[in-house]
Coordinates of C-alpha atoms in Angstrom, one line a residue:
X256 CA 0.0 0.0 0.0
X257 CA 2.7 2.7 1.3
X258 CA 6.6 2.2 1.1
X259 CA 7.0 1.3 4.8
X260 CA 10.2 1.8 7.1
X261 CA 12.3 -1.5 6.5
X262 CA 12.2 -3.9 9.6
X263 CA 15.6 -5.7 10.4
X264 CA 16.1 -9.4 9.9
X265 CA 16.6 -11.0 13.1
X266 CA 19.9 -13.3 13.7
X267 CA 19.1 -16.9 14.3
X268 CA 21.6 -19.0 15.5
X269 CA 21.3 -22.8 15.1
X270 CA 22.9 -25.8 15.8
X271 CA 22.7 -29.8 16.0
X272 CA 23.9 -31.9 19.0
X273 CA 25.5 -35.5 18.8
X274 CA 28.2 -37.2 20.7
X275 CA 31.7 -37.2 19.3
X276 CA 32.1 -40.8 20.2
X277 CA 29.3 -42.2 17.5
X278 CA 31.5 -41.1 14.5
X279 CA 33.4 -43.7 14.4
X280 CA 30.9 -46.0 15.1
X281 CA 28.2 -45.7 13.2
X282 CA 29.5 -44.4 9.6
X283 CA 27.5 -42.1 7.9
X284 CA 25.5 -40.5 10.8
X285 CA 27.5 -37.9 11.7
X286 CA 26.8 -36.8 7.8
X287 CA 23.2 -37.7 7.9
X288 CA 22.4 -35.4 11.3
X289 CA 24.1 -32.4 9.9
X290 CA 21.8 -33.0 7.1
X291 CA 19.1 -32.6 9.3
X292 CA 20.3 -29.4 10.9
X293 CA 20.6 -28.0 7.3
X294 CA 17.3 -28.9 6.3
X295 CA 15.9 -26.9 9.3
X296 CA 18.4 -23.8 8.3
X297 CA 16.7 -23.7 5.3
X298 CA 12.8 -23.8 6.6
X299 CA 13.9 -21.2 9.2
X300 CA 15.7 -18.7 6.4
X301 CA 12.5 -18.9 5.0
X302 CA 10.9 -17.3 8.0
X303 CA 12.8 -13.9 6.7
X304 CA 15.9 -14.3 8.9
X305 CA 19.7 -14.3 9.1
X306 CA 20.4 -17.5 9.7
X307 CA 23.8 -19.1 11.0
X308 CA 24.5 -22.7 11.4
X309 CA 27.3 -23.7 13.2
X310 CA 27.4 -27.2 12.4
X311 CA 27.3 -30.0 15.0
X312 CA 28.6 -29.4 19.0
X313 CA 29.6 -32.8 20.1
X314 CA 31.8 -32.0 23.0
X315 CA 32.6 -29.5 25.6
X316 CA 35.3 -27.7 23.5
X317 CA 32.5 -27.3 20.1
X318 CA 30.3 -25.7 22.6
X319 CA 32.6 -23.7 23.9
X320 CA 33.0 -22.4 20.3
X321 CA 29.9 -22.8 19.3
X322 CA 29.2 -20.0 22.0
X323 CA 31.9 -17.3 21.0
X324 CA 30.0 -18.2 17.2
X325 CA 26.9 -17.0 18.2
X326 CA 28.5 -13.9 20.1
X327 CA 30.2 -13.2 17.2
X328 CA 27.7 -12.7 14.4
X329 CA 24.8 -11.1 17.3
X330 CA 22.1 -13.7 17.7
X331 CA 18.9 -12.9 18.6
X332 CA 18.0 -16.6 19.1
X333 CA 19.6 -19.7 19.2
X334 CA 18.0 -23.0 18.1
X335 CA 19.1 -25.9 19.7
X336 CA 18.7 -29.2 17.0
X337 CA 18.9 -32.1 19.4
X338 CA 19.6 -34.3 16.9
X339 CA 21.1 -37.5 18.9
X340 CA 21.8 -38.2 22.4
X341 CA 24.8 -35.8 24.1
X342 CA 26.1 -35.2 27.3
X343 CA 24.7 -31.7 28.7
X344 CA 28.4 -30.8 29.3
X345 CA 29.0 -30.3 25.9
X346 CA 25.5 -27.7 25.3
X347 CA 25.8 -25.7 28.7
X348 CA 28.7 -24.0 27.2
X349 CA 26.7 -22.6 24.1
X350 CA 24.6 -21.0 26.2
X351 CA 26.5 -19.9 29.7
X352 CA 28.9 -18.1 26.8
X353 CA 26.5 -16.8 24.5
X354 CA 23.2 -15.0 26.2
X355 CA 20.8 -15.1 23.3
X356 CA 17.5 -16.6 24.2
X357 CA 17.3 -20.6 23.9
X358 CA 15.0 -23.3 21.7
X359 CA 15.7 -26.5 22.3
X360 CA 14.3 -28.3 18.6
X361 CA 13.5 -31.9 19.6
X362 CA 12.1 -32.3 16.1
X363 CA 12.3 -36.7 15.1
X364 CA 12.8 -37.5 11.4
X365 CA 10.2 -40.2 11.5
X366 CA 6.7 -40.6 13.1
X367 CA 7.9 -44.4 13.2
X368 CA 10.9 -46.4 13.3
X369 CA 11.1 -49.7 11.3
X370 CA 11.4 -52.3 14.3
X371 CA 12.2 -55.1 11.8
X372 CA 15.1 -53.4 10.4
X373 CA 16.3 -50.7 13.1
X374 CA 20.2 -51.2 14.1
X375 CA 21.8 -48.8 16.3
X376 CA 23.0 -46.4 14.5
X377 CA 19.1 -46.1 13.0
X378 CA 17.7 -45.2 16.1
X379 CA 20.2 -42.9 17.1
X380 CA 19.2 -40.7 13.8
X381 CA 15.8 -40.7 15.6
X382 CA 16.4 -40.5 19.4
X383 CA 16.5 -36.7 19.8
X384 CA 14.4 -36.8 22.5
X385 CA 17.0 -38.8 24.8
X386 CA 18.7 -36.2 26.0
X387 CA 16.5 -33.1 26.4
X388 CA 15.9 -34.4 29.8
X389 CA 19.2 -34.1 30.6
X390 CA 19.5 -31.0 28.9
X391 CA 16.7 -28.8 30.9
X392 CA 17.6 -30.6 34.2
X393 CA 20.8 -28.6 33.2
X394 CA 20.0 -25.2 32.6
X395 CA 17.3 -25.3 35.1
X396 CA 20.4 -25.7 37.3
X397 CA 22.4 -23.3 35.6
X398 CA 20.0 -20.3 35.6
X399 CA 19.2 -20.6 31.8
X400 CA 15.9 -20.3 30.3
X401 CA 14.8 -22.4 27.9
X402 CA 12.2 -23.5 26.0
X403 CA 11.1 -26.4 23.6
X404 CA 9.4 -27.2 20.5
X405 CA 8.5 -31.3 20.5
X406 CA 7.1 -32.7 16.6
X407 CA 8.4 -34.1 13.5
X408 CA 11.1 -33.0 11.1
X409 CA 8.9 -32.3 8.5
X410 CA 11.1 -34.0 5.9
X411 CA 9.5 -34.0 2.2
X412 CA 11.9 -36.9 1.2
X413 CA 13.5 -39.6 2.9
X414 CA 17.6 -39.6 3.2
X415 CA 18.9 -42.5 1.5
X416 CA 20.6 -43.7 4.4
X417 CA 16.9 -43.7 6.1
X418 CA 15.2 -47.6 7.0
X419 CA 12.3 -46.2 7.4
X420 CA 9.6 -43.4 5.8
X421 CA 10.8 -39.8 6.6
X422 CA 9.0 -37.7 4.4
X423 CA 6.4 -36.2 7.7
X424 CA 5.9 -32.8 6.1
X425 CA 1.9 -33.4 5.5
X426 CA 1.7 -34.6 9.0
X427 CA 0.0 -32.2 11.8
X428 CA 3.2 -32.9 14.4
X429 CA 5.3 -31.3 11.8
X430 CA 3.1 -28.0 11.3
X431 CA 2.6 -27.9 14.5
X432 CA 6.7 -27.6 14.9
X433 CA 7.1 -25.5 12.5
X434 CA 4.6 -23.2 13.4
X435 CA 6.0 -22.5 16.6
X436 CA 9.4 -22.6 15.5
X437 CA 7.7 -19.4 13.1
X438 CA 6.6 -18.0 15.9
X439 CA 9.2 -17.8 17.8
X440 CA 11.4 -16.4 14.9
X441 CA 8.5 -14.0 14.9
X442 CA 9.1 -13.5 18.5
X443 CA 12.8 -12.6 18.1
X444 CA 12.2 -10.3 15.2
X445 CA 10.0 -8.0 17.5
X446 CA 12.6 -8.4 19.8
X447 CA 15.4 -7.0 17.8
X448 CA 13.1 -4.5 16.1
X449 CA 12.8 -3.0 19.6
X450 CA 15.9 -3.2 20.4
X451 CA 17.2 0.8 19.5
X452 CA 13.8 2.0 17.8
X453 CA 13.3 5.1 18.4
X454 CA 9.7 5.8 20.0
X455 CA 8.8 10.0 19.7
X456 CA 7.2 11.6 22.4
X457 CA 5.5 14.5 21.3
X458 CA 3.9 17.0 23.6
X459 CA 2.4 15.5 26.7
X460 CA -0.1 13.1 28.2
X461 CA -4.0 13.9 28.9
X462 CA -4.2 15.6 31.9
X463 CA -5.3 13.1 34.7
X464 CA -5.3 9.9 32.3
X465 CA -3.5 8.5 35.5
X466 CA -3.3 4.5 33.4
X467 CA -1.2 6.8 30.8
X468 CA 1.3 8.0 32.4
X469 CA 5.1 6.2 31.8
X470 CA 8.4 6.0 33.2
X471 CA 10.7 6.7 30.3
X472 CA 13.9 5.2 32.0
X473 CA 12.0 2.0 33.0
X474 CA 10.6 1.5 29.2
X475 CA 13.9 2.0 27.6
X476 CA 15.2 -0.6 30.3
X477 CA 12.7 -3.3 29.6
X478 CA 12.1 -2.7 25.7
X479 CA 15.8 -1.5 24.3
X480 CA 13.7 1.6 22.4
X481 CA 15.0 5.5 22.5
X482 CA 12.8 7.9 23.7
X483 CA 13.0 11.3 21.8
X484 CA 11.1 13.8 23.4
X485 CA 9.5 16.1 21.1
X486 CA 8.1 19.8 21.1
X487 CA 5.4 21.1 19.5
X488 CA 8.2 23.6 18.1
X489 CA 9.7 20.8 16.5
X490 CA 6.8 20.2 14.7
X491 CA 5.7 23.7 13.7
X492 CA 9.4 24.3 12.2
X493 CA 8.8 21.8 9.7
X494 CA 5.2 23.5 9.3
X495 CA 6.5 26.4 8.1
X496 CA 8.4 24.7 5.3
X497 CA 5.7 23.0 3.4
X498 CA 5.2 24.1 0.1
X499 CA 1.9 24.2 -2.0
X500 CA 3.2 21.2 -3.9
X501 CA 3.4 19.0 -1.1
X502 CA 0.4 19.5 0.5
X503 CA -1.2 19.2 -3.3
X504 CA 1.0 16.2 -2.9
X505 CA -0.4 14.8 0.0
X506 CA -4.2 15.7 -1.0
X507 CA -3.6 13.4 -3.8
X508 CA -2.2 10.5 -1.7
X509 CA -5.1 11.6 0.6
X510 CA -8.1 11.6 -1.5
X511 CA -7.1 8.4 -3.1
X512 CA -7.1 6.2 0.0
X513 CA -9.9 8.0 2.0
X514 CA -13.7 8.2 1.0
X515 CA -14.5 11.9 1.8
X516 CA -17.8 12.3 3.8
X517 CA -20.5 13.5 2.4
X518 CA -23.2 15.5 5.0
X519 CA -24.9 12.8 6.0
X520 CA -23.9 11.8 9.3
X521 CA -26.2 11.0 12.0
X522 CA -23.7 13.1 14.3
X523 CA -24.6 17.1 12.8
X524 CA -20.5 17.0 14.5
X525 CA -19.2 15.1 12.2
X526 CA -20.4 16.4 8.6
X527 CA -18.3 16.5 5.5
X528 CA -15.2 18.1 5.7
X529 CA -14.2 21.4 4.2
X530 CA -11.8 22.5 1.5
X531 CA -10.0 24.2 4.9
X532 CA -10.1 21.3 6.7
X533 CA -9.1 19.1 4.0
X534 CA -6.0 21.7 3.6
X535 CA -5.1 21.6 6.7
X536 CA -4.8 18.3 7.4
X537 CA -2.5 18.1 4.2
X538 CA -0.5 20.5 5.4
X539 CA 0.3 18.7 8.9
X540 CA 0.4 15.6 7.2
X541 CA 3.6 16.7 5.1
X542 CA 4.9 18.6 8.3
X543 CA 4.6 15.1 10.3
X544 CA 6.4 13.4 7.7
X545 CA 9.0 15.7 7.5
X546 CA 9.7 15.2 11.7
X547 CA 9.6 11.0 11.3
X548 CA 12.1 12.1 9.1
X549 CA 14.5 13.9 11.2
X550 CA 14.6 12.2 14.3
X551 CA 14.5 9.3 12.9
X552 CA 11.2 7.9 14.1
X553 CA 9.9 4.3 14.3
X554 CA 6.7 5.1 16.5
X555 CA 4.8 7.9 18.1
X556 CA 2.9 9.3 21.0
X557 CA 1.5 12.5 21.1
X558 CA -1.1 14.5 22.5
X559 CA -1.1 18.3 23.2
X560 CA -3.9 20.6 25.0
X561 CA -3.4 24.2 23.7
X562 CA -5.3 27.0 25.4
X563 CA -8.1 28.2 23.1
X564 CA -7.2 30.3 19.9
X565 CA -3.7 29.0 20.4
X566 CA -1.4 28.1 17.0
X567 CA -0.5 25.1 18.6
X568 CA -4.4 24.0 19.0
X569 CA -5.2 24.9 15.3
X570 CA -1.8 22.5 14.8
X571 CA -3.0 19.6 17.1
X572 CA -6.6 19.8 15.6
X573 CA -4.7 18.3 11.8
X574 CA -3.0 15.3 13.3
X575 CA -5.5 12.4 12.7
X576 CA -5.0 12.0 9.4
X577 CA -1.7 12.0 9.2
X578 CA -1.0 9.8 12.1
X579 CA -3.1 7.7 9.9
X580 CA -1.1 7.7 7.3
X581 CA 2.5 7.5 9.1
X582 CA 0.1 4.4 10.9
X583 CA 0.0 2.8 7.6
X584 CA 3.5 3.2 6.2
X585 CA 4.8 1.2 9.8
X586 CA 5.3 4.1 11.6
X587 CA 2.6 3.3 14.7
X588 CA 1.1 6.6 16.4
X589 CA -0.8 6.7 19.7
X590 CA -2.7 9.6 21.0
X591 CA -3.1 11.0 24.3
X592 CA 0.4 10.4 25.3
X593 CA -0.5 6.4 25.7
X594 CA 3.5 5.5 25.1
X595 CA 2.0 1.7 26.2
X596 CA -0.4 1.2 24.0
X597 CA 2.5 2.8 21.2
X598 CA 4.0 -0.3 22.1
X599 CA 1.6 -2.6 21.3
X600 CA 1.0 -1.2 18.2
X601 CA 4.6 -1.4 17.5
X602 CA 4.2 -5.1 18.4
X603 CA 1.7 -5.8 15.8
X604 CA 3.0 -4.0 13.2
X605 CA 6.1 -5.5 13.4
X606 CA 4.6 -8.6 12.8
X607 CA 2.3 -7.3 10.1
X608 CA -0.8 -7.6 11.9
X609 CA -1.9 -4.4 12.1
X610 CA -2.1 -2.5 15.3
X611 CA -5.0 0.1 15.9
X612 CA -5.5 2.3 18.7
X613 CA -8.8 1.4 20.4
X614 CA -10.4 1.8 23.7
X615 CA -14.3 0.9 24.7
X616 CA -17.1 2.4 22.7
X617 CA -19.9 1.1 24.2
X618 CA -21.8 -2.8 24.7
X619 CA -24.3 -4.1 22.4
X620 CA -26.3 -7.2 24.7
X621 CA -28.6 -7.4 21.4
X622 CA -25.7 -8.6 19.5
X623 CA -23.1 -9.8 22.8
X624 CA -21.0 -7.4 20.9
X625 CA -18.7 -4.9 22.4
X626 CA -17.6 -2.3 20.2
X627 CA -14.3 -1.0 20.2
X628 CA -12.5 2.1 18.8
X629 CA -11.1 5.5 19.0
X630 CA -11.4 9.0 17.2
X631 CA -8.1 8.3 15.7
X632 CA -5.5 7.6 14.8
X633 CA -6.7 4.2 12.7
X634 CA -4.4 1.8 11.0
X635 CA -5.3 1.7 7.5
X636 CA -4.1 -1.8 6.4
X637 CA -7.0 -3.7 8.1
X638 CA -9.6 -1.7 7.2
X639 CA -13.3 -2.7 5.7
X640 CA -13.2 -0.7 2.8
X641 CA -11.8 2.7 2.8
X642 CA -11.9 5.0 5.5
X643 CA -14.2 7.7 5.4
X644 CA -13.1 11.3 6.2
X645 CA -15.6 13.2 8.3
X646 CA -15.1 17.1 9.4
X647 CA -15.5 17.5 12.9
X648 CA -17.1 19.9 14.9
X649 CA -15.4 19.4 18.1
X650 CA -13.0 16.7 19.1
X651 CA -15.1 15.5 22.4
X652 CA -12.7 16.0 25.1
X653 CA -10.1 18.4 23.5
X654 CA -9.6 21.3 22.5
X655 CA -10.6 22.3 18.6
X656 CA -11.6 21.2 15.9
X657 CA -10.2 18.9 12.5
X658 CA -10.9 15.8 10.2
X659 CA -11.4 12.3 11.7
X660 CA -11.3 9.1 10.8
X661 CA -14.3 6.8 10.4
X662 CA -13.9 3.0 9.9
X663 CA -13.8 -0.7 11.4
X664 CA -11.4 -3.4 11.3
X665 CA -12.4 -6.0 8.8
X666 CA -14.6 -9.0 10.0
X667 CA -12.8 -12.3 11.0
X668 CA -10.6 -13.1 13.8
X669 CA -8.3 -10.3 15.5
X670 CA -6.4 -10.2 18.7
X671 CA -6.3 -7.3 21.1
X672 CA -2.9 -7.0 22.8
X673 CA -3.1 -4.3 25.6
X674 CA 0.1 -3.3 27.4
X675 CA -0.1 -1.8 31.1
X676 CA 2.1 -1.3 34.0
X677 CA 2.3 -3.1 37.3
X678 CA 3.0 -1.7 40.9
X679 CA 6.5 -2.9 40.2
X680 CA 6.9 -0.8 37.5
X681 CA 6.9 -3.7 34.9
X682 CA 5.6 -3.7 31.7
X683 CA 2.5 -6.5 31.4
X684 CA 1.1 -7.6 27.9
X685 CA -2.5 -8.6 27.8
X686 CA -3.7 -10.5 25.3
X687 CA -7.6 -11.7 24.2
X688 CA -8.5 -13.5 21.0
X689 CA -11.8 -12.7 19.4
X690 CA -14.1 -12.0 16.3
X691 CA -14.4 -8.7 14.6
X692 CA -18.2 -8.7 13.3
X693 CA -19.7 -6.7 10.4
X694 CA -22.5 -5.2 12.5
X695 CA -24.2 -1.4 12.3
X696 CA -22.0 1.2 13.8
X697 CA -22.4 4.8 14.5
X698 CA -21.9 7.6 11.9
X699 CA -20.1 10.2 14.1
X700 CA -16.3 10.4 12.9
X701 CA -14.7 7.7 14.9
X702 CA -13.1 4.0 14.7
X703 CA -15.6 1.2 15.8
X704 CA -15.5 -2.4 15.2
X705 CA -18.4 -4.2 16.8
X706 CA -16.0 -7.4 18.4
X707 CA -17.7 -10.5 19.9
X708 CA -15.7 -12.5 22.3
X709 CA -15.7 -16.1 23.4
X710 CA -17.6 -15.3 26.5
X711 CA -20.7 -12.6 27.3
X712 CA -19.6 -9.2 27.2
X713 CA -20.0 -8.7 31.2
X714 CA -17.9 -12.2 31.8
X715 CA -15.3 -10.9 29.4
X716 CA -15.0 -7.5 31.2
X717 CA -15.5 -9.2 34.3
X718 CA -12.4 -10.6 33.6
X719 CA -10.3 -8.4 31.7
X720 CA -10.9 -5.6 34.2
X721 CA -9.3 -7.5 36.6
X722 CA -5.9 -7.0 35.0
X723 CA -5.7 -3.7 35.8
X724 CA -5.2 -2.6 32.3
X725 CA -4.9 0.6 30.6
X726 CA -7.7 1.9 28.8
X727 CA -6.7 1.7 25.7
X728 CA -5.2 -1.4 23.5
X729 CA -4.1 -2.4 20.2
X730 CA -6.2 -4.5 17.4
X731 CA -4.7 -7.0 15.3
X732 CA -5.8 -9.2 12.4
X733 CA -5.6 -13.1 13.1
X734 CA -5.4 -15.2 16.0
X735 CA -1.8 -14.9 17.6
X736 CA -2.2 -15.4 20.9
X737 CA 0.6 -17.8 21.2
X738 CA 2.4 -15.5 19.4
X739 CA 2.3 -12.3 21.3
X740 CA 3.2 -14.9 24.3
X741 CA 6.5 -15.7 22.8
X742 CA 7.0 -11.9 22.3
X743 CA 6.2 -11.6 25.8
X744 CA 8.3 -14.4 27.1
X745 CA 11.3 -13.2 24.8
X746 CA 11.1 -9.6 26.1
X747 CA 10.5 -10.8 29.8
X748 CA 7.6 -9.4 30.2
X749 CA 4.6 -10.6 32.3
X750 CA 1.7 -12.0 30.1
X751 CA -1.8 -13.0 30.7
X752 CA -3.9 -14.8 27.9
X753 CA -8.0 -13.8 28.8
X754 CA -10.4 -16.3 27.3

């Protein structure tokens, strides 16, 4: 749709495990495992990341190595193939040297050995289970976190060498792998997406919005983003050097991805928009640009309260659409200072899910819907349709006056991920599956999907209230629960799934 900031590629180390004594006496399985470890370097490369194999660690001294490796080139991840029974020894070094998070891949080449024919050296090609006992018993001991993805290979041919069929890619085990092995690859790309973006901060937060308010030094502590903090000054400096051309530029762009309201809202607020308003918002548009632009921005949060007839009001009252827009080309923006729910949104669009900034609307019991939304900013890229464009009256709350954005997330499954803060000061992700339905909303200039949950509307609040989150949250396309856990677990941050 837009040309969007380019994401990094996370690092993902890998390697296989065997013992060094099994060379010798079993020909040809050395070979055959680091077969295996390559096979899985390919699938994961195809997940859009770095990838670095190190080859097999069959002793303390390859770990050892195989450690300063992964330091080296600045994983993000390591995968751990356990490919064949080996002493835990030989693995704790990988990970006491290098810090990167750990998947242990206990992945079997066959969903069934041939018991007729099986020598030892057969099984030992499909006994990768054997020691990931041994393994966790190890760096539960050793402080190290870990975690593990149990299935099939997901061969789609069977090694020469092999006794028995190997080709399992068809079979649910090996999706099932493989799809979390995605997700935490996923996972890791968030991760080191984070890791020095730099998150603006633009103005202040809505006065007594006590859920808003953020400690900068603890974000940047648990997230690894930059906080620039921003003037309205900054902003306006940029305003002054927009030309006619680019804010007949930006009309253009404008006009071809919104619908522009006609009068015939419900709301007599929220009416069509005028050739002023439509200006103006053009004009901000190119002037919020032109900031991303200079400091370099990967997200946003914003939200100013001028005093009346004040330039920066008149300024404030055009940002909607372009925070839209910047939304849309991967540049996340939150208002009301919400630098938590920024995050989130950051999350999802990472991941290309989307991201929008919502809150509560109100509770349809006809329909056990509740509807969700905001007057803006939207994220375009999961919309039903396009946007509409309404000229508002008022913005209810704030100060002055502008063009909003009217639309709903498309219908199907979506996940909300809400980020809060605890008494500890640590971030918390909360995340709730659910259905985005195409159901009547109102006509008065704002975001609103009508979203049905798995339980009632009062058991689902019932529940989510009790999480103490903030009151606003993020909407994504798809179910990724599991997902946004894995981002969670990789960024150590508390989690909690609602049903």
């Amino acid at each position: 749709m837009f040309e969007r900031k380019n994401l990094k590629k996370p690092k993902i180390g890998i390697y296989s495990m065997g013992l060094k004594h099994y060379w010798t006496q079993f020909p040809g399985l050395q070979e055959r495992l680091i077969e295996y470890g390559k096979f899985i370097t390919e699938k994961v490369e195809q997940f859009g990341a770095e990838v670095y194999y190190y080859g097999l660690v069959d002793c303390e001294q390859e770990g050892e190595k195989a450690g300063e490796y992964f330091n080296e080139v600045h994983a993000d991840l390591v995968l751990a193939h356990s490919a064949t029974y080996v002493t835990s020894a030989s693995i704790l070094p990988v990970h006491q040297i290098c810090n990167a998070p750990a998947v242990v891949l206990n992945l079997q080449p066959t969903a069934r050995i041939n018991y007729q024919k099986t020598t030892t050296g057969e099984w030992l090609a499909h006994c990768g289970a054997c020691p990931v006992p041994e393994i966790s018993n190890a760096f539960n001991r050793a402080g190290i976190k870990f975690r593990v993805v149990n299935g099939l290979l997901g061969l789609d041919y069977t090694p020469e060498i092999s006794m028995t069929n190997e080709a399992t890619a068809e079979r649910p085990e090996a999706k099932r792998a493989w799809k979390k092995i995605e997700e935490w690859v996923l996972a890791a790309k968030v991760k080191c997406n984070l890791r020095g973006a730099r998150f603006g901060f633009l103005g202040n937060t809505y006065s007594g919005m006590l859920d808003m308010y953020s400690d900068f030094t603890m974000f940047q502590a648990q997230t690894g983003a930059h906080l620039q903090v921003l003037e309205m000054c900054d902003l306006d400096r940029h305003l002054q050097s927009v030309t006619e051309e680019e804010i007949a530029e930006m009309r253009k762009e404008i006009e071809e991805f919104f619908t522009i309201s006609e009068d015939a809202a419900a709301d007599p607020l929220a009416q069509k928009p005028t050739d002023a308003q439509m200006d103006w918002s053009a004009r901000v548009a190119v002037a919020q640009e032109k900031l991303v632009k200079e400091f370099d921005l990967d997200a946003l949060t914003y939200y100013y309260h001028g005093a009346p007839g004040n330039h920066y009001e008149e300024l404030q009252g055009g940002f909607i659409v372009g925070h839209s827009l910047l939304t849309a080309k991967g540049i996340p923006c939150a208002g009301e200072g919400d630098l938590k729910t920024c995050l989130a949104m950051k999350v999802c669009d990472i991941l290309g899910k989307g991201g929008s900034f919502c809150e509560i609307v109100t509770v349809d019991y006809e329909d056990n819907t509740i509807l969700l939304g905001h007057d803006g900013p939207f994220h375009l890229e999961i919309a039903k349709g396009k946007p509409i464009l309404r000229g508002m009256g008022l913005y209810h709350g704030k100060q002055g006056t502008g063009v909003s954005v009217e639309a709903k997330v498309r219908s199907g499954e979506i996940t909300n991920l809400g980020c809060t803060q605890t008494i500890d000061g640590k971030l918390k992700f909360i995340i709730t599956e659910a259905e985005s339905t195409d159901r009547e909303v109102m006509t008065i200039g704002n975001t609103q999907t009508p979203v049905k949950f798995k339980k009632d509307p009062d058991s689902y609040m019932d529940e989510w209230f009790c999480e103490s989150p903030t009151h606003h949250f993020a909407m994504s396309i798809g179910h990724h629960g599991l997902l946004y856990e894995k981002v969670a677990d990789l960024l150590e941050v508390p989690s909690v799934t609602l049903d």
